[in-house]
CSV table of C-alpha atoms in Angstrom, one decimal:
chain,number,residue,atom,x,y,z
A,57,MET,CA,-3.7,26.7,1.8
A,58,THR,CA,-2.6,25.5,-1.6
A,59,THR,CA,1.0,24.6,-2.0
A,60,SER,CA,1.4,23.9,-5.7
A,61,ASP,CA,4.9,25.2,-5.6
A,62,GLU,CA,6.2,22.6,-3.0
A,63,ALA,CA,9.0,20.4,-4.5
A,64,PRO,CA,8.2,16.7,-4.4
A,65,LEU,CA,10.0,14.7,-1.7
A,66,LEU,CA,9.4,11.2,-2.8
A,67,PRO,CA,12.0,11.1,-5.6
A,68,ARG,CA,14.6,12.1,-3.0
A,69,VAL,CA,13.2,9.5,-0.5
A,70,SER,CA,13.5,6.8,-3.2
A,71,SER,CA,17.2,7.5,-3.5
A,72,GLY,CA,17.6,7.1,0.3
A,73,ASP,CA,17.7,10.7,1.3
A,74,ARG,CA,17.1,10.6,5.1
A,75,ALA,CA,16.5,14.3,5.3
A,76,ALA,CA,13.7,13.9,2.7
A,77,MET,CA,12.1,11.1,4.8
A,78,GLN,CA,12.1,13.4,7.8
A,79,ALA,CA,10.7,16.2,5.7
A,80,CYS,CA,7.9,13.8,4.6
A,81,VAL,CA,6.9,13.3,8.2
A,82,ASP,CA,6.6,17.1,8.6
A,83,ARG,CA,4.8,17.7,5.3
A,84,TYR,CA,2.4,14.7,5.3
A,85,GLY,CA,2.2,13.6,9.0
A,86,SER,CA,-1.0,15.5,9.7
A,87,LEU,CA,-2.6,14.4,6.4
A,88,VAL,CA,-1.9,10.7,7.2
A,89,TRP,CA,-2.9,11.2,10.9
A,90,THR,CA,-6.2,12.8,9.9
A,91,ILE,CA,-7.1,10.0,7.5
A,92,ALA,CA,-6.2,7.4,10.2
A,93,ILE,CA,-8.0,9.0,13.1
A,94,ARG,CA,-11.1,9.7,11.0
A,95,ILE,CA,-11.5,6.2,9.9
A,96,LEU,CA,-10.2,4.3,12.9
A,97,ARG,CA,-11.5,6.6,15.6
A,98,ASN,CA,-9.0,5.3,18.0
A,99,GLU,CA,-5.7,6.9,18.9
A,100,SER,CA,-3.7,3.7,19.4
A,101,ASP,CA,-4.9,2.2,16.1
A,102,ALA,CA,-4.3,5.5,14.3
A,103,ASP,CA,-0.8,5.6,15.7
A,104,ASP,CA,0.0,2.1,14.4
A,105,ALA,CA,-1.6,2.8,11.0
A,106,THR,CA,0.3,6.1,10.6
A,107,GLN,CA,3.6,4.3,11.3
A,108,ASP,CA,2.7,1.6,8.8
A,109,THR,CA,1.8,4.2,6.2
A,110,PHE,CA,5.2,5.9,6.5
A,111,LEU,CA,7.1,2.6,6.3
A,112,ALA,CA,5.1,1.7,3.2
A,113,LEU,CA,5.6,5.2,1.8
A,114,TRP,CA,9.4,5.2,2.1
A,115,GLN,CA,9.6,1.7,0.6
A,116,SER,CA,7.4,2.6,-2.3
A,117,ALA,CA,8.5,6.1,-2.9
A,118,ALA,CA,9.9,5.2,-6.3
A,119,ARG,CA,6.4,4.2,-7.5
A,120,PHE,CA,5.2,7.8,-7.3
A,121,ASP,CA,4.5,8.9,-10.8
A,122,PRO,CA,4.0,12.7,-11.0
A,123,SER,CA,2.2,12.3,-14.4
A,124,ARG,CA,-0.6,10.4,-12.5
A,125,SER,CA,-1.2,12.4,-9.4
A,126,ASN,CA,0.4,15.0,-7.2
A,127,GLU,CA,2.5,13.7,-4.3
A,128,ARG,CA,-0.1,14.5,-1.6
A,129,THR,CA,-2.7,12.4,-3.4
A,130,PHE,CA,-0.3,9.5,-3.7
A,131,VAL,CA,0.5,9.8,0.0
A,132,ALA,CA,-3.3,9.8,0.8
A,133,MET,CA,-3.7,6.8,-1.4
A,134,ILE,CA,-1.1,4.8,0.5
A,135,ALA,CA,-2.5,6.0,3.8
A,136,ARG,CA,-6.0,4.9,2.9
A,137,ARG,CA,-4.7,1.4,2.0
A,138,ARG,CA,-3.0,1.0,5.4
A,139,VAL,CA,-5.8,2.5,7.4
A,140,VAL,CA,-8.5,0.4,5.7
A,141,ASP,CA,-6.4,-2.7,6.4
A,142,LYS,CA,-6.1,-1.7,10.0
A,143,LYS,CA,-9.9,-1.1,10.2
A,144,ARG,CA,-10.7,-4.5,8.7
A,145,SER,CA,-8.5,-6.1,11.3
A,146,ALA,CA,-9.9,-4.1,14.2
A,147,ASP,CA,-13.5,-4.8,13.0
A,148,ARG,CA,-12.8,-8.5,12.9
A,149,GLN,CA,-11.5,-8.4,16.4
A,150,ARG,CA,-14.5,-6.4,17.5
A,151,ARG,CA,-16.9,-8.9,16.0
A,152,GLU,CA,-15.1,-11.7,17.8
A,153,ALA,CA,-15.2,-9.9,21.2
A,154,SER,CA,-18.4,-9.9,23.1
A,155,SER,CA,-17.7,-7.0,25.4
A,156,SER,CA,-19.4,-3.8,24.7
A,157,GLU,CA,-16.3,-2.0,26.0
A,158,LEU,CA,-14.9,-2.4,22.5
A,159,GLU,CA,-17.4,-0.1,20.9
A,160,LEU,CA,-15.9,2.6,18.8
A,161,SER,CA,-14.3,5.3,20.9
A,162,LYS,CA,-15.0,8.9,20.1
A,163,VAL,CA,-12.5,10.9,18.1
A,164,PRO,CA,-10.2,12.3,20.7
A,165,ASN,CA,-10.2,16.0,21.2
A,166,ALA,CA,-7.6,17.3,18.8
A,167,ALA,CA,-6.5,20.5,17.3
A,168,TYR,CA,-8.4,20.9,14.0
A,169,GLU,CA,-6.7,23.2,11.7
A,170,GLU,CA,-6.6,24.1,8.0
A,171,LEU,CA,-3.4,22.4,6.9
A,172,GLU,CA,-1.6,22.6,3.6
A,173,ARG,CA,-3.2,21.0,0.6
A,174,GLY,CA,-2.0,19.9,-2.8
A,175,PRO,CA,-2.7,21.7,-6.0
A,176,ASP,CA,-5.7,19.5,-6.9
A,177,ALA,CA,-7.5,19.8,-3.6
A,178,GLN,CA,-9.5,22.9,-4.3
A,179,ARG,CA,-10.5,21.7,-7.7
A,180,VAL,CA,-11.7,18.4,-6.1
A,181,VAL,CA,-13.6,20.4,-3.5
A,182,ASP,CA,-15.3,22.4,-6.2
A,183,ALA,CA,-16.1,19.4,-8.2
A,184,LEU,CA,-17.6,17.6,-5.3
A,185,ALA,CA,-19.8,20.6,-4.6
A,186,THR,CA,-21.4,20.0,-8.1
A,187,LEU,CA,-22.4,16.5,-7.2
A,188,PRO,CA,-25.9,15.7,-6.1
A,189,ALA,CA,-26.0,16.0,-2.2
A,190,ASP,CA,-26.8,12.3,-1.8
A,191,ARG,CA,-23.9,11.2,-3.9
A,192,ARG,CA,-21.5,13.6,-2.2
A,193,ASN,CA,-22.6,12.5,1.2
A,194,VAL,CA,-22.3,8.8,0.4
A,195,LEU,CA,-18.9,9.4,-1.2
A,196,HIS,CA,-17.8,11.2,2.0
A,197,LEU,CA,-19.0,8.4,4.2
A,198,SER,CA,-17.2,5.8,2.1
A,199,VAL,CA,-13.9,7.5,1.5
A,200,VAL,CA,-13.4,10.0,4.3
A,201,ASN,CA,-15.1,8.1,7.1
A,202,GLY,CA,-14.1,4.7,5.8
A,203,LEU,CA,-17.6,3.1,6.2
A,204,THR,CA,-18.3,0.0,4.1
A,205,HIS,CA,-21.1,0.1,1.5
A,206,GLY,CA,-23.3,-2.0,3.8
A,207,GLU,CA,-22.6,0.3,6.8
A,208,ILE,CA,-23.6,3.3,4.6
A,209,ALA,CA,-26.8,1.6,3.5
A,210,GLN,CA,-27.7,1.1,7.1
A,211,GLU,CA,-26.7,4.6,8.2
A,212,THR,CA,-28.5,6.4,5.4
A,213,GLY,CA,-31.4,4.0,4.6
A,214,LEU,CA,-30.4,3.9,1.0
A,215,ALA,CA,-30.4,0.7,-1.0
A,216,LEU,CA,-27.1,-1.0,-1.2
A,217,GLY,CA,-27.1,-0.8,-5.0
A,218,THR,CA,-27.7,3.0,-4.7
A,219,VAL,CA,-24.8,3.4,-2.3
A,220,LYS,CA,-22.5,1.5,-4.6
A,221,SER,CA,-23.6,3.5,-7.6
A,222,HIS,CA,-23.1,6.8,-5.8
A,223,VAL,CA,-19.6,5.9,-4.7
A,224,ARG,CA,-18.7,4.6,-8.1
A,225,ARG,CA,-20.0,7.6,-10.0
A,226,GLY,CA,-18.4,10.0,-7.4
A,227,LEU,CA,-15.0,8.4,-7.8
A,228,ALA,CA,-15.3,8.3,-11.6
A,229,ALA,CA,-16.0,12.0,-11.5
A,230,VAL,CA,-13.0,12.7,-9.4
A,231,ARG,CA,-10.8,10.5,-11.6
A,232,GLU,CA,-11.9,12.4,-14.7
A,233,LEU,CA,-11.1,15.7,-12.9
A,234,LEU,CA,-7.6,14.4,-12.1
A,235,LEU,CA,-7.1,13.3,-15.6
A,236,GLY,CA,-8.3,16.6,-16.8
A,237,ASN,CA,-5.9,18.4,-14.6
A,238,ARG,CA,-3.1,16.5,-16.3
A,239,GLY,CA,-4.1,17.3,-19.8
A,240,SER,CA,-6.3,14.4,-20.6
A,241,GLN,CA,-8.8,14.9,-23.4
A,242,GLU,CA,-11.4,13.0,-21.4
A,243,THR,CA,-12.6,16.1,-19.6
A,244,LYS,CA,-14.1,17.2,-22.8
A,245,GLU,CA,-16.6,14.4,-22.5
A,246,GLY,CA,-18.2,16.3,-19.7
A,247,ARG,CA,-18.8,13.2,-17.6
A,248,LEU,CA,-18.3,15.0,-14.3
A,249,SER,CA,-22.0,15.7,-13.8
A,250,ARG,CA,-23.3,12.4,-15.0
B,50,MET,CA,-15.1,0.3,-25.0
B,51,SER,CA,-18.8,0.0,-24.4
B,52,ALA,CA,-20.7,1.7,-21.6
B,53,ASP,CA,-21.3,-1.7,-20.0
B,54,ASP,CA,-17.6,-2.4,-20.1
B,55,ILE,CA,-16.9,0.8,-18.3
B,56,GLU,CA,-19.5,0.2,-15.7
B,57,ASN,CA,-18.2,-3.3,-15.1
B,58,LEU,CA,-14.7,-1.9,-14.9
B,59,GLU,CA,-15.7,0.7,-12.4
B,60,ASN,CA,-17.6,-1.8,-10.3
B,61,LEU,CA,-14.6,-4.1,-10.1
B,62,LEU,CA,-12.3,-1.2,-9.1
B,63,LEU,CA,-14.9,-0.2,-6.5
B,64,LEU,CA,-15.0,-3.7,-5.2
B,65,LYS,CA,-11.2,-3.7,-5.0
B,66,LEU,CA,-11.4,-0.7,-2.7
B,67,GLU,CA,-13.4,-2.7,-0.3
B,68,ARG,CA,-11.9,-6.2,-0.5
B,69,SER,CA,-9.5,-8.5,-2.4
B,70,LEU,CA,-10.9,-9.7,-5.6
B,71,THR,CA,-11.5,-13.3,-6.4
B,72,SER,CA,-9.2,-14.8,-9.1
B,73,GLU,CA,-12.2,-14.7,-11.5
B,74,GLU,CA,-12.8,-11.0,-10.8
B,75,GLU,CA,-9.1,-10.3,-11.2
B,76,THR,CA,-9.1,-12.0,-14.6
B,77,GLN,CA,-12.1,-10.0,-15.6
B,78,LEU,CA,-10.5,-6.8,-14.4
B,79,LYS,CA,-7.3,-7.5,-16.2
B,80,GLN,CA,-9.2,-8.1,-19.5
B,81,LEU,CA,-11.2,-4.9,-19.1
B,82,LEU,CA,-8.1,-2.9,-18.3
B,83,GLU,CA,-6.3,-4.3,-21.4
B,84,ARG,CA,-9.2,-3.1,-23.5
B,85,ASN,CA,-9.0,0.4,-22.1
B,86,PRO,CA,-5.5,1.7,-21.5
B,87,THR,CA,-6.8,5.0,-20.1
B,88,TRP,CA,-7.8,3.1,-16.9
B,89,ASP,CA,-5.6,1.2,-14.6
B,90,GLU,CA,-5.8,-0.5,-11.2
B,91,LEU,CA,-5.0,2.7,-9.4
B,92,SER,CA,-7.7,4.8,-11.1
B,93,PHE,CA,-10.1,4.7,-8.2
B,94,GLU,CA,-7.5,4.5,-5.5
B,95,LEU,CA,-6.0,7.7,-6.6
B,96,ALA,CA,-9.4,9.3,-6.8
B,97,ALA,CA,-10.1,8.3,-3.3
B,98,GLY,CA,-6.7,9.7,-2.3
B,99,ALA,CA,-7.7,13.0,-3.9
B,100,VAL,CA,-11.0,13.1,-2.0
B,101,LEU,CA,-9.2,12.4,1.3
B,102,GLU,CA,-6.7,15.1,0.6
B,103,ALA,CA,-9.5,17.6,-0.1
B,104,ALA,CA,-11.6,16.8,2.9
B,105,PRO,CA,-11.8,19.8,5.3
B,106,GLY,CA,-10.9,19.9,8.9
B,107,GLN,CA,-7.5,18.2,9.1
B,108,VAL,CA,-6.1,17.2,12.4
B,109,ALA,CA,-2.6,18.1,13.4
B,110,ILE,CA,-0.5,15.1,14.2
B,111,PRO,CA,0.2,14.7,17.9
B,112,GLU,CA,3.8,15.4,18.8
B,113,HIS,CA,4.4,11.9,20.3
B,114,VAL,CA,3.3,10.3,17.1
B,115,ARG,CA,5.5,12.6,15.0
B,116,ALA,CA,8.4,11.7,17.2
B,117,LYS,CA,7.8,8.0,16.7
B,118,LEU,CA,7.8,8.5,13.0
B,119,LEU,CA,11.1,10.3,13.0
B,120,LYS,CA,12.6,7.4,14.9
B,121,LEU,CA,11.5,5.1,12.0
B,122,VAL,CA,13.8,6.9,9.6
B,123,PRO,CA,16.7,4.6,9.0
B,124,ALA,CA,19.7,5.7,11.0
B,125,ASP,CA,22.7,4.6,9.0
B,126,GLN,CA,21.7,3.3,5.6
B,127,ALA,CA,19.7,4.3,2.7
B,128,ILE,CA,16.6,2.3,1.8
B,129,THR,CA,16.7,0.4,-1.4
B,130,PRO,CA,14.3,1.9,-3.9
B,131,ALA,CA,11.7,-0.1,-5.7
B,132,PRO,CA,11.9,0.1,-9.5
B,133,ARG,CA,10.5,3.4,-10.6
B,134,ALA,CA,7.1,3.3,-12.2
B,135,THR,CA,7.1,4.5,-15.7
B,136,VAL,CA,4.0,5.5,-17.6
B,137,VAL,CA,4.7,6.5,-21.1
B,138,ARG,CA,2.0,7.8,-23.4
B,139,PHE,CA,2.5,8.4,-27.1
B,140,SER,CA,0.3,10.3,-29.5
B,141,ARG,CA,-0.7,8.3,-32.6
B,142,ARG,CA,1.6,10.5,-34.7
B,143,ALA,CA,4.5,9.8,-32.4
B,144,LEU,CA,3.7,6.1,-32.4
B,145,ALA,CA,3.6,6.1,-36.2
B,146,GLY,CA,7.0,7.8,-36.3
B,147,TRP,CA,8.4,5.3,-33.8
B,148,THR,CA,7.0,2.4,-35.7
B,149,ALA,CA,8.6,3.5,-38.9
B,150,ALA,CA,11.9,4.2,-37.2
B,151,ALA,CA,11.8,0.8,-35.5
B,152,ALA,CA,10.9,-1.0,-38.8
B,153,ALA,CA,13.9,0.8,-40.5
B,154,SER,CA,16.2,-0.3,-37.6
B,155,VAL,CA,15.1,-3.9,-37.9
B,156,ALA,CA,15.6,-3.9,-41.6
B,157,ALA,CA,19.0,-2.4,-41.1
B,158,ALA,CA,19.9,-4.9,-38.5
B,159,VAL,CA,18.8,-8.0,-40.3
B,160,GLY,CA,19.3,-6.9,-43.9
B,161,TRP,CA,22.0,-4.8,-45.6
B,162,TRP,CA,23.9,-3.5,-42.6
B,163,PRO,CA,25.6,-6.7,-41.5
B,164,ARG,CA,26.5,-7.5,-45.1
B,165,LEU,CA,27.9,-4.1,-45.6
B,166,THR,CA,30.0,-4.1,-42.5
B,167,GLY,CA,30.7,-7.8,-42.3
B,168,GLN,CA,29.8,-7.7,-38.6
B,169,LEU,CA,27.3,-9.7,-36.7
B,170,VAL,CA,24.1,-8.2,-35.4
B,171,PRO,CA,24.9,-6.9,-31.9
B,172,LYS,CA,24.1,-9.4,-29.2
B,173,LYS,CA,21.0,-9.0,-27.1
B,174,PRO,CA,21.9,-6.8,-24.1
B,175,PRO,CA,22.4,-8.7,-20.9
B,176,ASP,CA,19.3,-9.2,-18.7
B,177,PRO,CA,19.0,-6.7,-16.0
B,178,PRO,CA,20.2,-7.9,-12.6
B,179,ALA,CA,17.7,-9.8,-10.5
B,180,PRO,CA,16.1,-7.6,-7.9
B,181,THR,CA,17.6,-7.6,-4.5
B,182,ILE,CA,15.6,-8.9,-1.5
B,183,ALA,CA,15.1,-5.3,-0.4
B,184,GLU,CA,13.7,-4.5,-3.8
B,185,ARG,CA,11.4,-7.5,-3.8
B,186,ARG,CA,10.2,-6.6,-0.3
B,187,ALA,CA,9.6,-3.0,-1.4
B,188,LEU,CA,7.4,-4.3,-4.3
B,189,PHE,CA,5.7,-6.8,-1.9
B,190,LEU,CA,4.7,-3.9,0.4
B,191,LEU,CA,2.6,-2.5,-2.5
B,192,GLU,CA,0.3,-5.6,-2.5
B,193,LYS,CA,-3.1,-4.6,-1.2
B,194,ASP,CA,-3.5,-7.1,1.6
B,195,VAL,CA,0.0,-6.8,3.1
B,196,ARG,CA,0.0,-6.1,6.8
B,197,VAL,CA,3.1,-4.6,8.4
B,198,LEU,CA,3.7,-5.5,12.0
B,199,LYS,CA,6.3,-4.1,14.3
B,200,LEU,CA,8.7,-6.6,15.9
B,201,ALA,CA,8.8,-6.8,19.7
B,202,VAL,CA,11.0,-8.5,22.1
B,203,ALA,CA,9.7,-11.5,24.1
B,204,ALA,CA,11.1,-12.1,27.6
B,205,ASP,CA,14.4,-13.7,26.6
B,206,PRO,CA,17.6,-12.1,27.9
B,207,LEU,CA,19.4,-12.9,24.5
B,208,VAL,CA,17.4,-10.2,22.8
B,209,THR,CA,16.4,-7.2,24.9
B,210,GLN,CA,15.8,-4.7,22.2
B,211,VAL,CA,14.7,-5.1,18.6
B,212,ASP,CA,13.9,-2.8,15.8
B,213,GLY,CA,12.2,-4.0,12.6
B,214,ASP,CA,9.0,-5.2,11.1
B,215,LEU,CA,7.3,-8.2,9.6
B,216,ALA,CA,5.2,-7.9,6.5
B,217,TRP,CA,2.7,-10.6,5.7
B,218,SER,CA,0.2,-11.3,2.9
B,219,SER,CA,-2.4,-13.9,3.4
B,220,GLU,CA,-3.2,-13.8,-0.2
B,221,LYS,CA,0.3,-14.5,-1.3
B,222,GLN,CA,1.1,-16.8,1.7
B,223,SER,CA,4.5,-15.1,2.0
B,224,GLY,CA,6.1,-12.2,3.7
B,225,TYR,CA,9.3,-10.5,4.8
B,226,MET,CA,11.0,-9.9,8.2
B,227,ARG,CA,13.2,-6.9,8.4
B,228,PHE,CA,15.6,-6.7,11.3
B,229,ALA,CA,17.1,-3.2,11.6
B,230,SER,CA,18.9,-3.9,14.9
B,231,GLY,CA,18.7,-5.9,18.1
B,232,VAL,CA,19.0,-9.6,16.9
B,233,PRO,CA,22.6,-10.7,17.2
B,234,VAL,CA,24.6,-12.4,14.4
B,235,ASN,CA,24.4,-16.2,14.9
B,236,ALA,CA,27.0,-18.9,14.3
B,237,PRO,CA,25.1,-21.3,11.9
B,238,THR,CA,27.1,-24.3,13.1
B,239,LYS,CA,26.0,-23.7,16.6
B,240,ASN,CA,22.4,-22.5,16.3
B,241,GLN,CA,20.0,-20.9,13.9
B,242,TYR,CA,16.9,-18.7,14.2
B,243,GLN,CA,13.5,-20.3,13.3
B,244,LEU,CA,10.2,-18.5,12.6
B,245,TRP,CA,6.9,-20.0,13.9
B,246,ILE,CA,3.5,-18.8,12.7
B,247,PHE,CA,0.6,-19.4,15.0
B,248,ASP,CA,-2.6,-19.8,13.0
B,249,ARG,CA,-6.1,-19.4,14.2
B,250,GLY,CA,-7.8,-22.7,14.3
B,251,ARG,CA,-4.6,-24.6,14.5
B,252,ASP,CA,-3.4,-26.2,17.8
B,253,ASP,CA,-1.0,-23.7,19.4
B,254,ARG,CA,1.3,-26.6,20.4
B,255,TYR,CA,2.1,-27.1,16.7
B,256,PRO,CA,2.5,-23.7,15.0
B,257,VAL,CA,3.5,-23.5,11.3
B,258,ASP,CA,7.2,-23.7,10.6
B,259,GLY,CA,8.1,-20.4,9.0
B,260,GLY,CA,11.6,-21.5,8.1
B,261,VAL,CA,15.2,-21.4,9.5
B,262,PHE,CA,17.4,-18.4,8.9
B,263,ASP,CA,20.6,-16.7,10.0
B,264,ILE,CA,21.5,-13.2,10.9
B,265,ALA,CA,24.6,-13.0,8.9
B,266,ALA,CA,25.9,-9.5,9.7
B,267,ALA,CA,25.2,-6.4,11.7
B,268,GLY,CA,22.9,-3.8,10.2
B,269,GLU,CA,19.6,-4.3,8.4
B,270,GLN,CA,18.8,-7.9,7.4
B,271,ILE,CA,15.8,-9.0,5.4
B,272,ILE,CA,14.5,-12.5,5.6
B,273,GLU,CA,11.9,-13.9,3.2
B,274,ILE,CA,9.0,-15.9,4.7
B,275,THR,CA,7.6,-18.8,2.6
B,276,PRO,CA,5.9,-21.4,4.9
B,277,LYS,CA,5.3,-24.8,3.4
B,278,VAL,CA,1.9,-25.1,5.0
B,279,ARG,CA,-1.0,-22.7,4.3
B,280,VAL,CA,-1.6,-20.2,7.0
B,281,HIS,CA,-5.2,-19.2,7.3
B,282,GLU,CA,-5.2,-16.3,9.8
B,283,PRO,CA,-1.9,-15.7,11.6
B,284,THR,CA,-2.3,-14.8,15.3
B,285,LEU,CA,1.3,-14.5,16.2
B,286,PHE,CA,4.7,-14.7,14.6
B,287,ALA,CA,7.5,-15.8,16.9
B,288,VAL,CA,11.3,-16.3,16.4
B,289,THR,CA,13.1,-18.9,18.4
B,290,LEU,CA,16.7,-19.9,18.7
B,291,GLU,CA,17.2,-23.6,17.7
B,292,PRO,CA,19.9,-26.1,16.9
B,293,PRO,CA,21.3,-25.9,13.4
B,294,GLY,CA,18.7,-26.9,10.8
B,295,GLY,CA,15.9,-26.1,13.0
B,296,VAL,CA,13.4,-28.4,14.8
B,297,VAL,CA,10.0,-29.9,14.1
B,298,VAL,CA,8.6,-28.9,17.5
B,299,SER,CA,10.3,-26.1,19.4
B,300,SER,CA,11.0,-26.5,23.1
B,301,ARG,CA,10.4,-22.7,23.2
B,302,GLU,CA,13.4,-22.3,25.5
B,303,HIS,CA,14.4,-19.1,23.7
B,304,ILE,CA,11.5,-17.2,22.3
B,305,LEU,CA,13.3,-14.0,21.2
B,306,VAL,CA,11.1,-11.9,19.0
B,307,VAL,CA,7.4,-11.7,18.3
B,308,ALA,CA,5.1,-9.8,16.0
B,309,LYS,CA,1.4,-9.8,16.8
B,310,PRO,CA,-1.3,-8.8,14.4
B,311,ALA,CA,-3.7,-6.3,16.0
């Protein structure tokens, strides 16, 4: 569902509005949780990362700039930072531990549902659909599953340079789409399909 | 900007998504960004956020996690906002107009206007107030390698409940402790709190002194952490109660609060 009409909460959060902070949890809790559980694949770590994300979000709410992105994208960006930090820390611990018990646990059974999305989401989905399948797949593994470029190279058999190139070009394409959505002239350059 | 420049810029931003850049890479990135103002450090991070937002099959947050988040909402005081980000873009025509207007203003200020009025040029407006510690912490939390750890009680009866967090950046070698509640106000003439940072590879008997501090009042207190010695990889942060001025080696009689990296 697209919710382009939802009023942003972060400006209210930045002025200390506690009701807006609570509303943030309800509006973005599932988005943040999804990012965390997909990348971390462990409920306890995802729980911690979700809390870290909201703490960071409330503290940095004033940095949200609606001319750059919609609020949901900004929240996802903050969540990715915190979750990736958590993953690096967990990976380091795992490398240091010798026990095989620390292998990645499976994603726990959870209620998958189609949750609310921001106004750019469908356009991003459509744009991603135009990318070559390899590039789309690699971008998904990198951003959504949180794999490192080296892990993706191992997983897919692609050369590391090719993986980096796919992720770079995929992100550049999405960036241009976002700029285009906000009135930039750059979309006229038609770099989306490069 | 050349195609090579754009590719270099994209590669550096991509690298930055995976790890902290070296100082050389940071310098190169800064130079490239200066040459192309349509890009900035968040360009790829926001794009990644948009991909995450668009990914299908979202998972509903478990109720117990949601309940924990709601408990994190400050109970009795507003958070201090970080300075608002402002991105202002002008068209060339607008810039030309502003430039002409600015030039006219300068000419008026330094030229005929003071002579006509016999008044001095208005004084420079006062500098904005220095940011509060809460504002500095809020900005600090935006740094990429900052880890935020929850504070937990140790086994000392002086502190049986604590609410707060500790943010640390290995890159900056600094951090902030935020005590929301639980750690009592101390009398600095009788005792003070001292932070210790246990560092991987360093003898646990001699943790890094993270500094002495006071809890001056009830309510949220934020303490800046600036250890004098480099911390390589913190394995535990611990707050002890010590005589005024702190100690070189703690007897660890009162270990009150800890924060442990995952």
